[in-house]
Coordinates of C-alpha atoms and ligand atoms in Angstrom, one line a residue:
M1325 CA 113.9 159.4 94.7
A1326 CA 116.3 160.1 97.5
T1327 CA 117.1 158.2 100.6
F1328 CA 118.5 160.0 103.7
T1329 CA 120.9 158.9 106.4
R1330 CA 121.1 161.2 109.4
I1331 CA 124.6 161.8 110.8
P1332 CA 125.7 163.9 113.8
E1333 CA 126.8 167.5 113.3
G1334 CA 130.6 167.4 112.9
E1335 CA 130.7 164.2 110.9
S1336 CA 131.5 164.6 107.2
P1337 CA 128.4 164.6 104.9
S1338 CA 128.2 162.9 101.6
I1339 CA 125.9 162.6 98.6
T1340 CA 126.0 159.4 96.6
I1341 CA 124.7 159.9 93.1
H1342 CA 123.7 157.0 90.8
P1343 CA 123.4 158.4 87.3
S1344 CA 122.6 155.0 85.8
H1345 CA 119.8 154.4 88.2
K1346 CA 116.9 156.2 86.5
V1347 CA 113.9 156.3 88.9
A1348 CA 111.2 157.9 86.8
E1349 CA 110.6 160.3 84.0
I1350 CA 110.2 163.9 85.1
D1351 CA 107.0 165.3 83.6
K1352 CA 107.9 168.7 82.2
N1353 CA 104.5 169.9 83.4
I1354 CA 105.8 170.1 86.9
Y1355 CA 107.1 173.5 85.8
G1356 CA 103.6 174.8 85.1
G1357 CA 102.2 178.2 85.9
F1358 CA 98.9 179.6 87.1
T1359 CA 97.1 182.9 86.2
E1360 CA 93.9 183.8 88.0
H1361 CA 91.6 186.8 87.7
M1362 CA 92.8 187.9 91.1
G1363 CA 94.6 191.1 92.2
R1364 CA 97.1 192.3 89.5
C1365 CA 97.7 188.9 88.0
I1366 CA 95.7 189.3 84.8
Y1367 CA 94.9 193.1 84.7
G1368 CA 98.2 194.9 85.1
G1369 CA 100.2 191.7 85.0
I1370 CA 99.9 189.7 81.8
Y1371 CA 97.4 192.2 80.3
D1372 CA 98.2 195.9 80.4
P1373 CA 96.8 197.7 77.3
G1374 CA 98.1 201.2 76.8
N1375 CA 101.4 200.5 78.6
P1376 CA 104.4 201.1 76.3
L1377 CA 105.7 197.7 77.5
S1378 CA 102.7 195.9 75.9
D1379 CA 102.1 194.6 72.4
E1380 CA 99.2 195.3 70.1
N1381 CA 97.1 192.7 72.0
G1382 CA 97.7 194.5 75.3
F1383 CA 100.0 191.7 76.5
R1384 CA 103.0 192.7 78.5
K1385 CA 106.0 191.7 76.3
D1386 CA 108.4 191.6 79.3
V1387 CA 106.1 189.1 81.0
I1388 CA 105.9 187.0 77.9
E1389 CA 109.7 187.0 77.7
A1390 CA 110.0 185.9 81.3
F1391 CA 107.6 183.0 80.7
K1392 CA 109.6 182.0 77.7
E1393 CA 112.9 182.2 79.6
L1394 CA 111.3 179.9 82.2
N1395 CA 110.1 177.6 79.4
V1396 CA 106.7 177.3 81.1
P1397 CA 104.9 174.2 79.6
V1398 CA 101.4 174.7 80.8
V1399 CA 99.3 177.5 82.5
R1400 CA 96.2 177.1 84.6
Y1401 CA 93.4 179.6 84.1
P1402 CA 91.0 181.5 85.1
G1403 CA 91.1 180.4 88.8
G1404 CA 91.3 179.5 91.6
N1405 CA 88.5 180.7 93.7
F1406 CA 87.5 183.2 91.0
V1407 CA 86.2 180.5 88.8
A1408 CA 83.3 179.6 91.1
T1409 CA 81.3 182.6 89.7
Y1410 CA 82.8 182.9 86.3
H1411 CA 80.7 182.6 83.2
W1412 CA 83.0 182.1 80.2
L1413 CA 80.5 183.5 77.7
D1414 CA 80.9 186.9 79.4
G1415 CA 84.5 187.0 78.3
V1416 CA 84.2 186.2 74.5
G1417 CA 83.1 188.3 71.5
P1418 CA 83.5 192.1 70.9
K1419 CA 85.0 193.7 74.0
E1420 CA 82.6 196.6 74.1
N1421 CA 79.7 194.1 74.5
R1422 CA 81.2 192.2 77.4
P1423 CA 79.5 192.8 80.8
S1424 CA 81.1 193.9 84.0
R1425 CA 80.1 191.7 86.9
P1426 CA 80.6 191.8 90.7
E1427 CA 83.4 189.3 91.5
L1428 CA 82.7 187.3 94.7
A1429 CA 86.0 185.5 95.4
W1430 CA 88.2 188.6 95.9
I1431 CA 85.3 191.1 96.2
G1432 CA 86.1 193.2 93.1
T1433 CA 84.6 193.9 89.6
E1434 CA 85.3 191.7 86.7
T1435 CA 85.3 193.6 83.4
N1436 CA 85.8 190.6 81.2
Q1437 CA 88.1 192.5 78.9
F1438 CA 90.4 189.4 79.1
G1439 CA 88.7 186.1 78.4
T1440 CA 89.1 182.8 76.7
D1441 CA 90.3 183.9 73.2
E1442 CA 92.8 186.4 74.8
F1443 CA 94.2 183.7 77.1
M1444 CA 94.5 181.2 74.2
K1445 CA 96.4 183.8 72.1
W1446 CA 98.6 184.6 75.0
C1447 CA 99.4 180.9 75.5
E1448 CA 100.3 180.6 71.8
L1449 CA 102.7 183.6 72.1
V1450 CA 104.3 182.1 75.3
G1451 CA 104.4 178.6 73.8
C1452 CA 102.6 176.9 76.6
E1453 CA 99.5 174.7 76.8
P1454 CA 96.3 176.1 78.4
Y1455 CA 94.8 174.3 81.4
L1456 CA 91.2 175.4 82.1
C1457 CA 89.3 175.1 85.3
L1458 CA 85.5 174.6 85.2
N1459 CA 83.0 176.6 87.3
F1460 CA 81.6 174.2 89.9
G1461 CA 80.0 177.0 91.9
T1462 CA 77.4 178.9 89.9
G1463 CA 78.2 177.2 86.7
T1464 CA 76.1 174.5 85.0
L1465 CA 77.1 171.3 83.1
D1466 CA 75.5 172.8 80.0
E1467 CA 77.9 175.8 80.3
A1468 CA 80.9 173.6 80.8
L1469 CA 80.0 171.5 77.7
G1470 CA 79.6 174.7 75.8
W1471 CA 83.0 175.9 76.8
L1472 CA 84.6 172.6 75.8
E1473 CA 82.8 172.7 72.5
Y1474 CA 83.9 176.4 71.9
C1475 CA 87.5 175.5 72.6
N1476 CA 87.9 172.0 71.1
S1477 CA 85.2 171.2 68.5
D1478 CA 85.7 171.3 64.7
R1479 CA 82.0 170.4 64.0
N1480 CA 79.3 172.6 62.6
T1481 CA 77.7 173.3 65.9
Y1482 CA 76.6 176.3 67.9
Y1483 CA 79.6 177.1 70.2
A1484 CA 82.2 175.9 67.6
N1485 CA 80.6 178.4 65.2
L1486 CA 80.6 181.1 67.9
R1487 CA 84.3 180.6 68.1
R1488 CA 84.6 180.9 64.4
K1489 CA 82.5 184.1 64.5
N1490 CA 84.8 185.5 67.1
G1491 CA 87.7 185.1 64.7
R1492 CA 89.2 181.7 65.4
E1493 CA 88.6 179.0 62.8
K1494 CA 90.8 176.2 64.2
P1495 CA 89.9 174.6 67.5
Y1496 CA 92.2 175.3 70.4
K1497 CA 92.4 171.7 71.4
V1498 CA 92.7 172.4 75.1
K1499 CA 93.8 169.1 76.7
Y1500 CA 93.6 169.8 80.5
W1501 CA 90.3 170.5 82.2
A1502 CA 89.8 170.7 86.0
L1503 CA 86.5 169.6 87.6
G1504 CA 86.2 172.7 89.9
N1505 CA 88.6 174.3 92.3
E1506 CA 88.8 173.8 96.1
C1507 CA 85.1 172.9 96.1
W1508 CA 85.5 171.7 99.8
G1509 CA 86.6 175.2 101.0
P1510 CA 84.2 177.3 103.2
W1511 CA 85.3 180.4 101.3
Q1512 CA 83.9 178.9 98.1
V1513 CA 80.7 180.2 96.4
E1514 CA 78.6 177.0 96.5
Q1515 CA 80.9 175.0 98.7
L1516 CA 80.1 171.3 98.3
T1517 CA 80.1 168.3 100.6
K1518 CA 82.4 165.5 99.5
E1519 CA 79.3 163.4 98.7
D1520 CA 77.7 166.1 96.5
Y1521 CA 81.0 166.9 94.8
A1522 CA 81.8 163.3 94.0
K1523 CA 78.3 162.7 92.5
K1524 CA 78.5 165.9 90.4
A1525 CA 82.1 165.4 89.3
Y1526 CA 81.4 161.9 88.1
Q1527 CA 78.4 162.9 86.0
W1528 CA 80.2 166.0 84.6
A1529 CA 83.3 163.9 83.8
K1530 CA 81.1 161.4 81.9
A1531 CA 79.4 164.1 79.8
L1532 CA 82.6 166.0 79.1
K1533 CA 84.4 162.8 77.9
L1534 CA 81.4 161.9 75.7
L1535 CA 81.8 165.3 74.0
D1536 CA 85.6 165.0 73.7
P1537 CA 87.3 161.8 74.8
S1538 CA 90.7 163.1 74.2
I1539 CA 90.8 165.5 77.2
T1540 CA 92.6 164.9 80.4
L1541 CA 90.2 165.4 83.4
I1542 CA 91.5 166.5 86.8
L1543 CA 89.5 165.8 89.9
C1544 CA 89.3 168.4 92.7
G1545 CA 91.2 167.0 95.7
E1546 CA 92.1 168.8 98.9
T1547 CA 95.5 168.5 100.5
G1548 CA 96.0 164.9 99.4
Y1549 CA 95.7 163.6 102.9
S1550 CA 92.1 164.3 103.9
S1551 CA 88.9 162.4 104.0
W1552 CA 87.7 164.5 101.1
D1553 CA 90.6 163.1 99.0
H1554 CA 89.9 159.6 100.1
Y1555 CA 86.1 159.8 99.4
V1556 CA 86.2 161.6 96.0
L1557 CA 88.9 159.3 94.7
K1558 CA 86.9 156.2 95.8
E1559 CA 83.8 157.5 94.1
C1560 CA 85.3 158.8 90.9
V1561 CA 88.4 156.7 90.1
K1562 CA 86.5 154.2 88.1
W1563 CA 87.1 152.9 84.6
D1564 CA 83.7 151.9 83.2
V1565 CA 83.1 155.3 81.5
H1566 CA 80.0 154.3 79.6
G1567 CA 78.8 151.8 82.1
L1568 CA 80.2 149.0 80.0
G1569 CA 82.4 147.6 82.7
T1570 CA 84.5 145.3 80.5
E1571 CA 88.2 144.8 80.5
N1572 CA 88.2 146.1 76.9
N1573 CA 87.1 149.5 78.0
T1574 CA 90.4 151.1 78.5
K1575 CA 89.1 154.6 79.1
S1576 CA 89.6 156.2 82.5
L1577 CA 87.1 158.8 83.6
I1578 CA 89.5 160.7 85.8
D1579 CA 93.1 161.2 84.7
M1580 CA 94.7 163.2 87.5
H1581 CA 93.9 164.2 91.1
S1582 CA 94.5 167.8 92.1
I1583 CA 95.9 168.9 95.4
H1584 CA 96.9 172.3 97.0
V1585 CA 99.3 173.1 99.7
Y1586 CA 100.8 176.5 100.7
T1587 CA 103.6 176.7 103.2
A1588 CA 105.1 179.6 105.3
D1589 CA 106.6 180.3 108.7
K1590 CA 108.1 183.3 110.4
E1591 CA 111.2 181.3 111.4
H1592 CA 113.6 180.4 108.7
L1593 CA 114.1 176.6 109.3
A1594 CA 110.4 176.0 109.9
N1595 CA 109.7 178.0 106.7
A1596 CA 112.4 176.2 104.6
T1597 CA 111.4 172.7 105.7
A1598 CA 107.6 173.3 105.5
P1599 CA 107.4 172.1 101.8
R1600 CA 108.3 168.6 103.1
S1601 CA 104.6 168.5 104.1
G1602 CA 103.8 168.9 100.4
E1603 CA 106.1 166.0 99.6
R1604 CA 104.4 163.8 102.2
A1605 CA 101.0 164.9 100.7
I1606 CA 102.1 163.5 97.3
Q1607 CA 103.0 160.2 98.9
M1608 CA 99.7 160.0 100.8
A1609 CA 97.6 161.0 97.8
S1610 CA 99.4 158.4 95.7
A1611 CA 98.5 155.8 98.3
L1612 CA 94.8 156.9 98.3
I1613 CA 94.8 156.6 94.5
D1614 CA 96.1 153.0 94.9
L1615 CA 93.4 152.3 97.5
A1616 CA 90.6 153.6 95.2
R1617 CA 91.9 151.5 92.3
I1618 CA 92.2 148.4 94.4
E1619 CA 88.7 148.9 95.9
N1620 CA 87.1 149.7 92.5
K1621 CA 89.0 146.9 90.8
V1622 CA 90.5 149.2 88.2
P1623 CA 92.6 147.0 85.9
P1624 CA 96.3 147.6 85.8
S1625 CA 96.1 148.3 82.1
I1626 CA 94.6 151.6 82.9
P1627 CA 97.5 154.0 83.8
K1628 CA 97.6 155.1 87.4
Q1629 CA 96.1 158.6 87.9
K1630 CA 98.9 161.1 88.5
I1631 CA 98.9 164.0 90.9
C1632 CA 98.3 167.5 89.6
F1633 CA 99.7 169.8 92.4
D1634 CA 98.0 172.8 90.7
E1635 CA 98.6 175.3 93.6
W1636 CA 101.8 175.3 95.6
N1637 CA 104.1 178.0 96.9
V1638 CA 105.2 179.9 100.0
W1639 CA 102.2 182.0 101.1
D1640 CA 101.0 183.4 104.4
P1641 CA 97.5 184.7 103.7
V1642 CA 97.6 186.8 106.9
R1643 CA 100.8 188.6 105.8
A1644 CA 99.5 189.0 102.2
P1645 CA 95.7 188.7 102.1
G1646 CA 94.0 187.5 99.0
E1647 CA 91.5 190.4 99.0
E1648 CA 94.4 192.8 98.9
G1649 CA 96.1 191.1 95.9
A1650 CA 98.4 188.7 97.9
E1651 CA 101.6 190.5 96.8
E1652 CA 104.1 188.6 98.9
Q1653 CA 107.6 190.0 99.0
Y1654 CA 109.8 186.9 99.0
T1655 CA 113.1 186.5 101.0
L1656 CA 116.1 184.3 100.5
S1657 CA 114.5 181.9 103.1
D1658 CA 111.5 181.6 100.8
A1659 CA 113.8 180.9 97.8
L1660 CA 115.2 178.0 99.7
A1661 CA 111.7 176.8 100.6
V1662 CA 110.9 176.9 96.9
A1663 CA 114.0 174.9 96.1
V1664 CA 112.8 172.3 98.6
W1665 CA 109.3 172.3 96.9
L1666 CA 110.9 171.7 93.5
N1667 CA 113.3 169.0 94.9
A1668 CA 110.2 167.3 96.2
F1669 CA 108.5 167.3 92.8
V1670 CA 111.7 165.8 91.2
R1671 CA 112.0 163.2 94.0
Q1672 CA 108.4 162.2 93.6
A1673 CA 108.5 162.3 89.8
K1674 CA 106.9 158.8 89.6
D1675 CA 103.6 160.2 90.8
M1676 CA 103.7 163.8 89.4
G1677 CA 101.7 164.6 86.3
M1678 CA 101.7 168.4 86.8
A1679 CA 102.5 171.2 89.3
N1680 CA 101.6 174.8 89.0
I1681 CA 103.3 177.5 91.0
A1682 CA 100.6 179.8 92.5
Q1683 CA 100.7 182.1 91.0
S1684 CA 102.7 183.3 88.0
V1685 CA 102.5 187.1 88.0
N1686 CA 102.1 189.6 90.9
V1687 CA 99.9 187.5 93.1
I1688 CA 102.1 185.3 95.4
S1689 CA 104.5 185.3 92.5
P1690 CA 108.2 185.2 91.4
L1691 CA 107.4 188.0 88.9
M1692 CA 106.2 191.4 89.9
T1693 CA 105.3 194.0 87.3
S1694 CA 105.1 197.8 87.7
P1695 CA 104.1 200.2 84.9
E1696 CA 107.8 200.7 84.3
G1697 CA 109.1 197.1 84.4
L1698 CA 109.5 193.7 86.0
V1699 CA 111.1 192.5 89.2
K1700 CA 112.3 189.0 89.5
Q1701 CA 111.8 188.0 93.2
T1702 CA 114.2 185.7 95.1
I1703 CA 112.0 182.6 94.3
W1704 CA 112.4 183.2 90.6
W1705 CA 116.1 182.0 90.6
P1706 CA 115.7 178.4 91.9
L1707 CA 112.6 178.1 89.8
L1708 CA 114.6 179.1 86.7
L1709 CA 117.4 176.7 87.4
F1710 CA 115.1 173.8 88.0
S1711 CA 113.0 174.5 84.9
K1712 CA 116.1 174.9 82.7
Y1713 CA 118.0 171.9 84.0
M1714 CA 116.1 169.5 86.2
R1715 CA 114.3 167.7 83.3
G1716 CA 114.7 164.2 81.8
H1717 CA 114.7 161.5 84.5
A1718 CA 115.0 161.6 88.2
I1719 CA 117.9 159.6 89.4
A1720 CA 118.6 157.8 92.7
L1721 CA 120.7 159.4 95.4
N1722 CA 121.5 158.9 99.0
V1723 CA 122.2 161.9 101.3
R1724 CA 124.2 161.5 104.5
A1725 CA 123.8 164.8 106.4
P1726 CA 122.8 166.3 109.7
E1727 CA 119.1 166.9 110.3
Y1728 CA 117.2 170.0 111.5
T1729 CA 115.4 168.7 114.6
G1730 CA 113.5 171.9 115.8
R1731 CA 109.9 173.0 115.4
T1732 CA 108.2 172.3 112.0
N1733 CA 105.2 173.8 110.3
P1734 CA 102.9 171.9 110.3
A1735 CA 104.0 170.1 113.4
W1736 CA 103.2 166.6 112.0
I1737 CA 106.2 166.8 109.6
R1738 CA 108.5 165.9 112.5
A1739 CA 107.0 162.4 112.8
A1740 CA 106.2 161.9 109.1
I1741 CA 109.2 162.8 107.1
E1742 CA 112.9 163.8 107.7
T1743 CA 114.1 167.4 107.5
P1744 CA 117.8 167.2 106.4
Y1745 CA 119.9 170.4 106.3
L1746 CA 121.0 169.3 102.8
D1747 CA 117.8 168.9 100.7
C1748 CA 118.7 167.3 97.4
S1749 CA 117.4 165.9 94.1
A1750 CA 119.1 164.7 90.9
A1751 CA 118.2 164.4 87.3
L1752 CA 119.7 163.0 84.2
G1753 CA 118.9 165.2 81.2
E1754 CA 118.2 164.1 77.6
D1755 CA 121.6 165.8 76.8
G1756 CA 123.4 163.2 79.0
L1757 CA 124.2 165.7 81.7
V1758 CA 123.8 165.0 85.4
N1759 CA 122.2 167.7 87.4
L1760 CA 122.4 167.8 91.2
A1761 CA 120.2 170.3 93.1
V1762 CA 121.2 171.0 96.7
A1763 CA 119.6 173.4 99.1
N1764 CA 121.8 174.0 102.2
L1765 CA 119.1 175.2 104.7
S1766 CA 121.5 176.0 107.5
E1767 CA 121.9 179.6 108.5
E1768 CA 125.2 179.0 110.1
R1769 CA 127.1 176.2 108.5
D1770 CA 128.8 175.6 105.2
Y1771 CA 128.9 171.9 104.5
E1772 CA 132.0 170.3 102.8
V1773 CA 130.5 167.3 101.0
A1774 CA 132.0 164.3 99.3
L1775 CA 130.1 163.7 96.1
E1776 CA 130.3 160.0 95.5
G1777 CA 129.5 159.0 91.9
L1778 CA 130.8 162.2 90.4
K1779 CA 133.7 161.3 88.0
A1780 CA 133.9 164.5 85.9
D1781 CA 136.7 167.1 85.9
Q1782 CA 134.5 169.9 84.6
V1783 CA 131.5 170.8 86.6
E1784 CA 129.3 173.8 86.0
V1785 CA 128.2 175.5 89.2
F1786 CA 125.2 177.8 89.7
V1787 CA 124.6 179.3 93.2
V1788 CA 121.7 181.3 94.5
T1789 CA 122.3 183.0 97.8
G1790 CA 122.4 186.3 99.6
E1791 CA 123.9 188.1 102.6
N1792 CA 121.3 186.6 104.9
I1793 CA 118.0 184.7 104.8
H1794 CA 116.0 188.0 105.1
V1795 CA 117.2 189.7 101.9
T1796 CA 114.6 190.5 99.1
N1797 CA 114.8 191.7 95.6
T1798 CA 113.2 195.1 94.8
A1799 CA 112.9 197.3 91.7
G1800 CA 116.0 199.2 93.0
E1801 CA 118.1 196.3 94.0
Q1802 CA 118.5 192.7 93.1
K1803 CA 120.2 191.1 96.1
V1804 CA 119.5 187.5 95.1
G1805 CA 120.4 186.1 91.7
I1806 CA 122.5 183.3 90.1
V1807 CA 126.3 183.3 90.4
E1808 CA 128.0 181.0 87.9
S1809 CA 131.4 179.3 88.1
K1810 CA 133.3 176.2 87.2
W1811 CA 134.7 173.4 89.5
D1812 CA 137.3 170.8 88.6
G1813 CA 135.4 168.0 90.4
K1814 CA 138.4 167.3 92.8
G1815 CA 138.0 166.8 96.5
K1816 CA 134.9 167.9 98.3
F1817 CA 132.4 170.5 97.3
T1818 CA 131.4 173.2 99.8
F1819 CA 127.7 174.0 99.8
A1820 CA 127.6 177.4 101.4
K1821 CA 125.2 178.2 104.3
H1822 CA 121.7 179.4 103.2
S1823 CA 122.3 178.7 99.5
F1824 CA 120.8 176.7 96.7
T1825 CA 123.4 175.1 94.3
L1826 CA 122.9 173.3 91.0
L1827 CA 125.9 171.3 89.8
R1828 CA 126.0 170.0 86.2
W1829 CA 128.4 167.6 84.6
K1830 CA 128.7 165.2 81.7
E1831 CA 128.5 161.6 82.8
Ligands
AHR363 O1 96.1 181.2 94.6 C1 95.3 181.9 95.4 C2 94.0 181.2 95.9 O2 94.4 180.2 96.8 C3 93.3 180.4 94.8 O3 92.3 181.2 94.2 C4 92.6 179.4 95.6 O4 92.3 178.2 94.8 C5 93.5 179.1 96.8 O5 92.8 179.1 98.0

């Protein structure tokens, strides 16, 4: 949590940090990833058989190393919009028998050479948990139950035995399952009305939890602030799973609510402050969850449903169309926007159960593969620093700084939430180190800031910046990276213009 006090330009800014004021535990899953059968994310991204950079499974070793470096805790799969026509059975068993199918989300051909068992093996190599999204388009409940049985059951039943036949004895124990993806979207195969979705999601959730009560089910929300979100939460956030309706029934049918927001703007400050809409979305979705629980009389003994922000990033679909693989080339301005996104997840830690950058490889991604190697785009660097250090507990801070007062995208940000030039969050790690993340969004001004609450004389400093807000990283040249230094903690700290800084010290 961070509070903000606006001061006029010219006055001296300050950040007051309260290391002993833990606000909420940061769920490590906010550093989750997302791999969809879209563009070059799977084929040519994580799976590239025949390439000398790949292992015996056909998995790109450099990509696996990058995921490990990022310490990605959970990865969503197989879509996205792709999942609305995906039949998981097409993607298991001997590869030569797997059918090729027309793919309707991105208008391609799906060869099914990479499927459930490949994804599970890949997750084991990366060291992350899988998060599977169910087909709410052309898929049936029977199929979904079959997939859950295939992945999680240790019984002597048909799909569990099919998994064994395909070479995997032990169940995969997939914890996270999403009840469809963007089912509200007009681009979706079998788009649903909120009424139809809520009815279907509730019934599917009931059946899935009867088969495996240990799973975490994620409801398909929209932006977090729409009538869809309001309606589906009201209809599905109930607690009487088996119709028992007693206080003793502590099972919740829905465990998290998924929301998606992408931001982008041609102008730097509108671009860098746009993720504040994502932060407000979290607050609004959280209020809608409260409302549903109040109206449905959900007892407080049932933990509040968290938000699963399972698609977020900077993306302009006109600039980088999905049908063409959405290969965004990110600038320093985008890296600062990503820092604001991640600050928002830390500040709103109380409500956040998971967040998944969309996506993890090649498609609107920090990582870009070529047959010869890997490029780490500008947005990789703040993501790496956050995932490495901004864990543990979010701690309270107050920021006194000037505010950007120009045009925002979307326009409603202006009246809904502040847009300070210094966008900050702070975390206290399990190692007892305080971590302060500060994005200085100004293109012109370095800010000399008094850090009240910092008592250390040894501070580690990590800075991500570049010559100007337009610079990008390419295979030939990495213009944006991390510069490390030390500071003695004396006087004020200067946060350079258009930079992201992470300061770390022992309390
Ligand atoms: O991440 C790209 C696409 O954006 C996903 O497939 C879809 O869910 C969203 O619209």
